[in-house]
Short mmCIF file of N, CA and C in Angstrom, two decimals:
data_model
loop_
_atom_site.label_atom_id
_atom_site.label_comp_id
_atom_site.label_asym_id
_atom_site.label_seq_id
_atom_site.Cartn_x
_atom_site.Cartn_y
_atom_site.Cartn_z
N SER A 1293 118.52 64.58 94.76
CA SER A 1293 119.03 64.24 96.39
C SER A 1293 119.28 65.62 96.83
N PHE A 1294 119.37 65.68 98.28
CA PHE A 1294 119.87 66.49 99.56
C PHE A 1294 120.91 66.32 99.56
N ALA A 1295 121.02 65.19 99.64
CA ALA A 1295 122.65 64.44 99.77
C ALA A 1295 123.88 65.07 98.45
N ASP A 1296 123.30 65.83 97.45
CA ASP A 1296 123.99 65.65 96.20
C ASP A 1296 124.03 67.63 96.51
N TYR A 1297 124.31 67.83 97.76
CA TYR A 1297 124.20 69.61 96.57
C TYR A 1297 124.60 69.38 98.68
N ILE A 1298 124.73 68.39 99.36
CA ILE A 1298 125.49 69.02 100.50
C ILE A 1298 127.19 68.45 100.39
N THR A 1299 127.11 67.69 99.48
CA THR A 1299 128.86 66.63 99.44
C THR A 1299 129.25 67.49 97.80
N ASP A 1300 128.45 68.76 96.89
CA ASP A 1300 128.83 69.36 96.19
C ASP A 1300 129.14 70.98 96.11
N LYS A 1301 129.13 71.56 96.93
CA LYS A 1301 128.87 73.00 97.76
C LYS A 1301 128.41 73.60 95.65
N ASP A 1302 129.31 73.40 94.36
CA ASP A 1302 129.10 73.95 93.45
C ASP A 1302 127.87 73.55 92.91
N ASN A 1303 127.04 71.99 93.29
CA ASN A 1303 126.42 71.95 92.32
C ASN A 1303 124.42 72.59 92.90
N ILE A 1304 124.35 73.44 91.83
CA ILE A 1304 123.14 74.44 92.13
C ILE A 1304 122.17 74.04 91.30
N SER A 1305 122.20 73.28 90.42
CA SER A 1305 121.43 72.35 89.38
C SER A 1305 119.98 72.62 90.22
N ASN A 1306 118.86 73.49 89.80
CA ASN A 1306 117.63 72.59 90.24
C ASN A 1306 117.34 72.83 91.55
N LEU A 1307 118.25 74.41 91.91
CA LEU A 1307 118.20 74.87 92.98
C LEU A 1307 116.58 75.79 93.42
N ARG A 1308 116.21 75.59 94.10
CA ARG A 1308 115.07 76.89 94.10
C ARG A 1308 115.52 78.08 94.42
N GLU A 1309 114.88 79.22 93.21
CA GLU A 1309 115.74 80.64 93.24
C GLU A 1309 115.01 80.87 94.58
N PHE A 1310 113.44 81.31 95.37
CA PHE A 1310 112.90 81.60 96.46
C PHE A 1310 112.78 80.38 97.40
N LEU A 1311 112.98 80.99 98.31
CA LEU A 1311 112.27 80.34 100.01
C LEU A 1311 111.37 80.79 100.58
N GLY A 1312 109.70 80.48 100.21
CA GLY A 1312 109.15 81.10 101.27
C GLY A 1312 109.02 80.61 102.71
N VAL A 1313 108.07 81.12 103.69
CA VAL A 1313 108.09 80.53 104.45
C VAL A 1313 106.60 81.41 105.40
N TRP A 1314 105.88 80.79 106.13
CA TRP A 1314 104.34 81.64 106.12
C TRP A 1314 104.52 81.34 108.16
N SER A 1315 103.66 81.50 108.89
CA SER A 1315 103.52 81.28 109.85
C SER A 1315 101.83 82.07 110.16
N SER A 1316 101.81 81.23 110.96
CA SER A 1316 100.21 81.60 111.10
C SER A 1316 99.41 81.04 112.73
N THR A 1317 98.13 82.25 113.16
CA THR A 1317 97.47 81.24 113.98
C THR A 1317 95.92 81.04 113.69
N GLY A 1318 95.61 79.42 113.92
CA GLY A 1318 94.56 79.37 113.04
C GLY A 1318 94.39 79.23 111.55
N ASP A 1319 93.91 80.21 111.24
CA ASP A 1319 93.51 80.71 109.65
C ASP A 1319 94.00 82.23 109.07
N VAL A 1320 94.75 82.29 110.40
CA VAL A 1320 95.24 83.62 109.73
C VAL A 1320 96.80 83.83 109.73
N ILE A 1321 97.15 84.62 108.83
CA ILE A 1321 98.74 84.20 108.49
C ILE A 1321 99.45 85.42 109.47
N GLY A 1322 99.85 85.66 110.32
CA GLY A 1322 100.57 86.90 110.20
C GLY A 1322 101.83 86.96 110.22
N LYS A 1323 102.80 86.73 109.68
CA LYS A 1323 103.89 87.00 109.14
C LYS A 1323 103.99 85.73 107.91
N GLU A 1324 104.86 86.14 107.30
CA GLU A 1324 105.52 85.98 106.23
C GLU A 1324 106.60 86.17 105.47
N SER A 1325 107.52 84.71 104.93
CA SER A 1325 108.93 85.53 105.04
C SER A 1325 109.53 84.57 103.53
N ILE A 1326 110.57 85.38 102.84
CA ILE A 1326 110.80 84.74 101.61
C ILE A 1326 112.67 85.31 101.87
N ARG A 1327 113.24 84.45 101.06
CA ARG A 1327 114.98 84.52 100.50
C ARG A 1327 114.45 84.55 99.24
N LYS A 1328 115.91 85.09 98.83
CA LYS A 1328 116.09 85.08 97.59
C LYS A 1328 117.96 85.20 97.84
N HIS A 1329 118.12 84.13 97.35
CA HIS A 1329 119.86 84.35 97.56
C HIS A 1329 119.88 84.18 99.55
N ASN A 1330 120.80 85.80 99.57
CA ASN A 1330 121.67 85.82 100.97
C ASN A 1330 120.36 87.11 101.55
N LEU A 1331 119.31 87.50 100.97
CA LEU A 1331 118.52 88.05 101.11
C LEU A 1331 117.50 87.89 102.16
N LYS A 1332 116.80 88.00 102.84
CA LYS A 1332 115.32 87.51 103.67
C LYS A 1332 114.77 88.87 103.90
N LEU A 1333 113.40 88.79 103.07
CA LEU A 1333 112.26 89.78 103.60
C LEU A 1333 111.34 89.29 104.61
N ILE A 1334 110.67 89.55 105.20
CA ILE A 1334 110.28 90.08 106.28
C ILE A 1334 108.92 90.62 106.73
N ARG A 1335 107.33 90.00 105.90
CA ARG A 1335 106.53 90.88 106.28
C ARG A 1335 105.32 90.53 107.49
N HIS A 1336 105.27 91.23 108.63
CA HIS A 1336 103.82 91.36 109.30
C HIS A 1336 102.96 91.61 108.66
N ARG A 1337 102.25 90.68 107.96
CA ARG A 1337 100.40 91.08 107.70
C ARG A 1337 99.78 92.31 108.25
N GLY A 1338 99.64 92.01 109.73
CA GLY A 1338 98.82 93.01 110.64
C GLY A 1338 99.04 94.31 109.96
N THR A 1339 100.70 94.88 110.58
CA THR A 1339 101.06 95.67 110.37
C THR A 1339 101.67 96.67 108.76
N GLY A 1340 101.62 95.74 108.21
CA GLY A 1340 102.52 96.25 106.85
C GLY A 1340 103.61 96.07 106.91
N ASN A 1341 104.23 96.37 108.88
CA ASN A 1341 106.28 96.53 108.61
C ASN A 1341 106.42 95.81 107.90
N LEU A 1342 107.83 95.80 106.71
CA LEU A 1342 108.82 95.39 106.00
C LEU A 1342 110.09 95.13 106.56
N PHE A 1343 110.86 94.37 106.90
CA PHE A 1343 111.75 93.98 106.99
C PHE A 1343 112.93 93.00 106.09
N LEU A 1344 114.03 93.50 105.36
CA LEU A 1344 115.10 93.10 104.53
C LEU A 1344 116.58 93.16 105.76
N TYR A 1345 117.25 91.81 105.77
CA TYR A 1345 118.31 91.62 106.38
C TYR A 1345 119.39 90.64 105.56
N ASP A 1346 120.59 91.29 105.00
CA ASP A 1346 121.11 90.32 104.09
C ASP A 1346 121.92 88.93 105.03
N LEU A 1347 121.51 87.63 104.40
CA LEU A 1347 122.18 87.17 105.76
C LEU A 1347 123.34 86.59 105.69
N ASP A 1348 124.03 87.43 105.08
CA ASP A 1348 125.21 87.03 104.71
C ASP A 1348 126.26 88.25 105.44
N ALA A 1349 126.10 88.76 105.66
CA ALA A 1349 126.32 89.97 106.62
C ALA A 1349 125.76 90.09 107.95
N ASP A 1350 124.74 89.28 107.91
CA ASP A 1350 123.86 89.40 109.55
C ASP A 1350 122.91 88.60 109.81
N LEU A 1351 123.76 87.42 109.97
CA LEU A 1351 122.72 85.91 110.43
C LEU A 1351 121.64 86.22 111.35
N SER A 1352 121.89 86.99 112.70
CA SER A 1352 121.49 87.05 113.07
C SER A 1352 120.10 88.50 113.06
N GLU A 1353 119.85 88.71 111.90
CA GLU A 1353 118.37 90.03 111.48
C GLU A 1353 118.86 91.02 112.41
N THR A 1354 119.66 91.59 112.94
CA THR A 1354 120.05 92.89 114.04
C THR A 1354 119.53 94.26 112.94
N GLN A 1355 119.91 94.22 111.79
CA GLN A 1355 119.93 95.47 110.71
C GLN A 1355 118.99 95.60 109.68
N ASN A 1356 117.87 95.95 110.10
CA ASN A 1356 117.24 96.05 108.44
C ASN A 1356 117.30 97.09 107.93
N LEU A 1357 117.33 96.37 106.46
CA LEU A 1357 117.79 97.39 105.55
C LEU A 1357 117.11 97.79 104.47
N ILE A 1358 115.99 97.40 104.73
CA ILE A 1358 114.19 98.06 104.00
C ILE A 1358 114.40 99.57 103.28
N ASN A 1359 115.34 100.20 103.86
CA ASN A 1359 115.25 101.54 103.64
C ASN A 1359 116.41 102.11 102.85
N GLN A 1360 117.01 100.95 102.79
CA GLN A 1360 118.24 101.53 101.21
C GLN A 1360 117.75 100.84 99.98
N ASN A 1361 117.74 102.45 99.49
CA ASN A 1361 117.29 101.83 97.57
C ASN A 1361 118.17 101.37 97.07
N ASN A 1362 119.26 100.68 97.74
CA ASN A 1362 120.31 100.06 96.54
C ASN A 1362 119.02 98.46 96.50
N HIS A 1363 118.20 98.52 97.07
CA HIS A 1363 117.84 97.09 97.96
C HIS A 1363 115.78 97.38 97.19
N ARG A 1364 116.35 98.18 96.56
CA ARG A 1364 114.15 98.60 96.24
C ARG A 1364 114.04 97.49 95.20
N ASP A 1365 114.31 97.38 93.77
CA ASP A 1365 114.08 95.96 93.36
C ASP A 1365 114.23 94.56 93.49
N ALA A 1366 114.70 94.06 94.89
CA ALA A 1366 114.95 92.73 95.40
C ALA A 1366 113.51 92.78 95.66
N VAL A 1367 113.39 94.01 97.01
CA VAL A 1367 111.75 93.81 97.72
C VAL A 1367 110.61 94.01 96.81
N SER A 1368 110.80 94.23 95.85
CA SER A 1368 109.52 94.20 94.87
C SER A 1368 110.04 92.96 94.54
N GLU A 1369 110.62 92.50 93.53
CA GLU A 1369 110.51 90.69 93.17
C GLU A 1369 110.15 90.42 94.36
N MET A 1370 110.44 90.29 95.64
CA MET A 1370 110.27 89.17 96.82
C MET A 1370 108.86 88.95 96.85
N LEU A 1371 108.25 90.46 97.33
CA LEU A 1371 107.44 91.08 97.55
C LEU A 1371 105.94 90.24 96.58
N ASP A 1372 106.88 90.47 95.36
CA ASP A 1372 105.70 89.77 94.11
C ASP A 1372 105.38 88.54 93.87
N LYS A 1373 106.37 87.69 94.34
CA LYS A 1373 106.76 86.18 94.82
C LYS A 1373 105.80 85.97 95.54
N LEU A 1374 105.96 85.58 97.07
CA LEU A 1374 105.34 86.13 97.99
C LEU A 1374 103.91 85.81 97.76
N LYS A 1375 103.23 86.92 96.70
CA LYS A 1375 102.36 86.94 96.51
C LYS A 1375 101.81 85.90 95.79
N GLU A 1376 102.54 85.56 94.92
CA GLU A 1376 102.49 84.58 94.17
C GLU A 1376 102.18 82.99 94.51
N ILE A 1377 103.51 82.41 94.85
CA ILE A 1377 103.46 81.18 95.78
C ILE A 1377 103.33 80.74 97.68
N GLY A 1378 102.97 82.45 97.54
CA GLY A 1378 101.83 81.74 99.04
C GLY A 1378 100.55 81.43 98.93
N PRO A 1379 99.85 81.26 100.50
CA PRO A 1379 98.76 80.23 100.50
C PRO A 1379 97.72 81.30 100.00
N CYS A 1380 97.14 81.19 100.14
CA CYS A 1380 95.39 81.67 99.56
C CYS A 1380 95.15 82.20 100.71
N TYR A 1381 94.75 84.25 100.50
CA TYR A 1381 93.94 85.10 101.35
C TYR A 1381 92.87 86.09 100.41
N ASP A 1382 92.33 86.84 101.31
CA ASP A 1382 91.70 87.33 100.84
C ASP A 1382 92.12 89.17 100.88
N ASN A 1383 92.02 90.34 99.86
CA ASN A 1383 92.52 91.66 99.97
C ASN A 1383 91.11 91.75 100.83
N LYS A 1384 91.51 92.56 102.15
CA LYS A 1384 90.72 92.98 103.13
C LYS A 1384 90.10 94.31 102.95
N ASN A 1385 91.12 94.90 101.61
CA ASN A 1385 90.41 96.27 101.06
C ASN A 1385 89.55 96.15 99.60
N SER A 1386 88.22 97.53 99.87
CA SER A 1386 87.23 97.27 98.81
C SER A 1386 88.42 97.91 97.03
N PHE A 1387 88.26 97.01 96.32
CA PHE A 1387 88.79 97.00 94.90
C PHE A 1387 87.79 97.32 93.88
N GLN A 1388 88.24 97.02 92.36
CA GLN A 1388 87.81 96.79 91.84
C GLN A 1388 87.08 96.19 90.41
N ILE A 1389 85.75 96.20 90.37
CA ILE A 1389 85.72 95.13 89.62
C ILE A 1389 85.01 96.10 88.20
N VAL A 1390 84.48 95.47 87.38
CA VAL A 1390 83.95 96.06 86.00
C VAL A 1390 82.39 95.65 86.29
N SER A 1391 81.32 96.25 86.41
CA SER A 1391 80.44 95.90 86.26
C SER A 1391 79.72 95.38 85.29
N SER A 1392 78.47 94.61 85.46
CA SER A 1392 77.78 94.68 84.58
C SER A 1392 77.34 95.14 83.30
N SER A 1393 77.02 96.66 83.82
CA SER A 1393 77.16 97.70 82.08
C SER A 1393 78.34 98.14 81.49
N GLY A 1394 79.00 97.45 82.38
CA GLY A 1394 80.64 97.47 81.73
C GLY A 1394 81.37 98.64 82.73
N GLY A 1395 80.76 99.76 83.90
CA GLY A 1395 81.01 100.87 84.72
C GLY A 1395 82.14 99.91 85.69
N GLU A 1396 82.98 100.34 86.47
CA GLU A 1396 83.80 100.31 87.30
C GLU A 1396 82.49 100.10 88.79
N GLU A 1397 83.03 99.08 89.69
CA GLU A 1397 82.31 99.22 90.79
C GLU A 1397 83.38 98.55 92.00
N ALA A 1398 83.01 99.23 93.08
CA ALA A 1398 84.28 99.23 94.43
C ALA A 1398 83.32 97.90 95.20
N VAL A 1399 84.18 96.64 95.65
CA VAL A 1399 83.13 96.12 96.00
C VAL A 1399 84.90 94.86 97.32
N THR A 1400 83.75 94.53 98.04
CA THR A 1400 84.79 93.37 98.79
C THR A 1400 84.98 92.19 98.61
N CYS A 1401 85.75 90.88 99.77
CA CYS A 1401 85.72 89.79 98.92
C CYS A 1401 84.50 89.16 99.85
N GLY A 1402 83.45 89.90 100.68
CA GLY A 1402 82.79 89.73 101.63
C GLY A 1402 81.21 90.26 100.60
N TRP A 1403 81.31 89.91 99.52
CA TRP A 1403 80.97 90.67 98.15
C TRP A 1403 80.66 88.74 97.61
N PHE A 1404 81.84 89.00 97.41
CA PHE A 1404 82.13 87.46 96.40
C PHE A 1404 81.53 85.98 97.61
N ARG A 1405 81.81 86.11 98.54
CA ARG A 1405 81.60 85.26 100.04
C ARG A 1405 80.05 84.95 99.92
N GLN A 1406 78.98 86.42 99.75
CA GLN A 1406 77.43 86.55 99.49
C GLN A 1406 77.84 85.71 98.39
N LYS A 1407 78.26 85.01 97.77
CA LYS A 1407 78.00 84.88 96.11
C LYS A 1407 78.81 83.77 95.19
N PRO A 1408 79.33 83.14 95.86
CA PRO A 1408 80.42 82.24 95.09
C PRO A 1408 80.39 82.05 94.35
N LEU A 1409 79.26 82.11 93.42
CA LEU A 1409 79.43 82.27 91.64
C LEU A 1409 79.82 83.52 91.13
N ARG A 1410 80.14 84.32 91.70
CA ARG A 1410 80.37 85.96 91.20
C ARG A 1410 81.78 85.51 90.97
N CYS A 1411 82.08 84.32 91.16
CA CYS A 1411 84.11 83.93 90.98
C CYS A 1411 83.78 83.96 89.94
N ASP A 1412 82.64 83.59 88.95
CA ASP A 1412 83.41 82.82 87.84
C ASP A 1412 82.83 83.98 86.78
N THR A 1413 82.00 85.14 86.87
CA THR A 1413 82.06 85.89 86.05
C THR A 1413 82.94 87.15 86.08
N HIS A 1414 83.84 87.39 87.27
CA HIS A 1414 83.86 88.71 87.73
C HIS A 1414 85.70 87.82 88.07
N PRO A 1415 86.78 87.97 87.09
CA PRO A 1415 88.25 87.39 87.74
C PRO A 1415 89.27 87.91 88.45
N GLU A 1416 88.73 89.43 88.70
CA GLU A 1416 89.09 90.56 89.71
C GLU A 1416 89.00 89.40 91.00
N GLY A 1417 87.90 88.41 91.06
CA GLY A 1417 87.51 88.15 92.38
C GLY A 1417 88.81 86.65 92.20
N LYS A 1418 88.87 86.06 91.73
CA LYS A 1418 89.68 84.91 91.11
C LYS A 1418 90.63 85.41 92.19
N ILE A 1419 91.66 86.81 91.81
CA ILE A 1419 92.48 87.62 91.96
C ILE A 1419 92.84 88.09 93.68
N GLN A 1420 92.29 88.72 93.61
CA GLN A 1420 91.78 89.44 94.94
C GLN A 1420 91.32 88.34 96.02
N CYS A 1421 90.39 87.88 95.82
CA CYS A 1421 89.73 86.71 96.77
C CYS A 1421 89.84 85.56 96.87
N ARG A 1422 90.95 85.06 97.02
CA ARG A 1422 91.05 84.10 96.57
C ARG A 1422 91.35 82.57 97.45
N LEU A 1423 90.96 83.42 98.58
CA LEU A 1423 90.63 82.48 99.88
C LEU A 1423 89.43 81.75 99.42
N ALA A 1424 88.27 83.05 99.07
CA ALA A 1424 87.18 82.96 99.29
C ALA A 1424 86.47 82.30 98.37
N CYS A 1425 87.19 82.40 96.46
CA CYS A 1425 86.67 81.92 95.54
C CYS A 1425 87.18 80.73 95.16
N ALA A 1426 89.03 79.69 95.82
CA ALA A 1426 88.64 78.51 96.02
C ALA A 1426 87.83 77.92 96.96
N ARG A 1427 87.31 78.70 98.24
CA ARG A 1427 86.21 77.65 99.18
C ARG A 1427 85.39 76.99 98.22
N HIS A 1428 84.81 77.46 97.60
CA HIS A 1428 83.28 77.15 96.94
C HIS A 1428 83.80 76.72 95.53
N GLY A 1429 84.98 76.16 95.07
CA GLY A 1429 85.64 75.12 93.85
C GLY A 1429 85.86 76.37 92.90
N ASN A 1430 85.67 77.65 93.02
CA ASN A 1430 85.70 78.71 91.44
C ASN A 1430 87.67 79.09 91.54
#
C-alpha cells in the first residue's frame, strides 16, 4: 500500500519509474508532463515547446533546463515514454505508408478515418493514428 512508502523512505520496491500527466480541454490535449526521479518534462502540444525542471533544485519550476546538453538523453527517453504511456492521439502531419503497389504514399489520419478498415491493412495507421483506429475497434 501507499502507507508502506510513507513510513519507510528506503522502500522503493515496485515504484513507477515514470509518472505522466495530461491536461485537456474537451478531447484536445493541451499540455502533457512526465517525471522521472527529480526531472520533470513539460510539453505544450499546440506549440511543441518543451520545459525541463530539476525539482530537487527548483521546486517552483523557474529554471528551464531544456537547452542544457547534459539532459539530452533524459529528455529523449522521457518524450519516448510520454508517447508510449500517453492517451490515444492522431498525428496531425502527413506520414508515409507502404501502398498496395509496394511503393510509399503520403497520407494523413483523415485517410484512415474515411475508411477505418485501412487500420487493419496498414500498421502505420495504428502507430500514427491511434485515436482514429481505436475509435473503430482496430
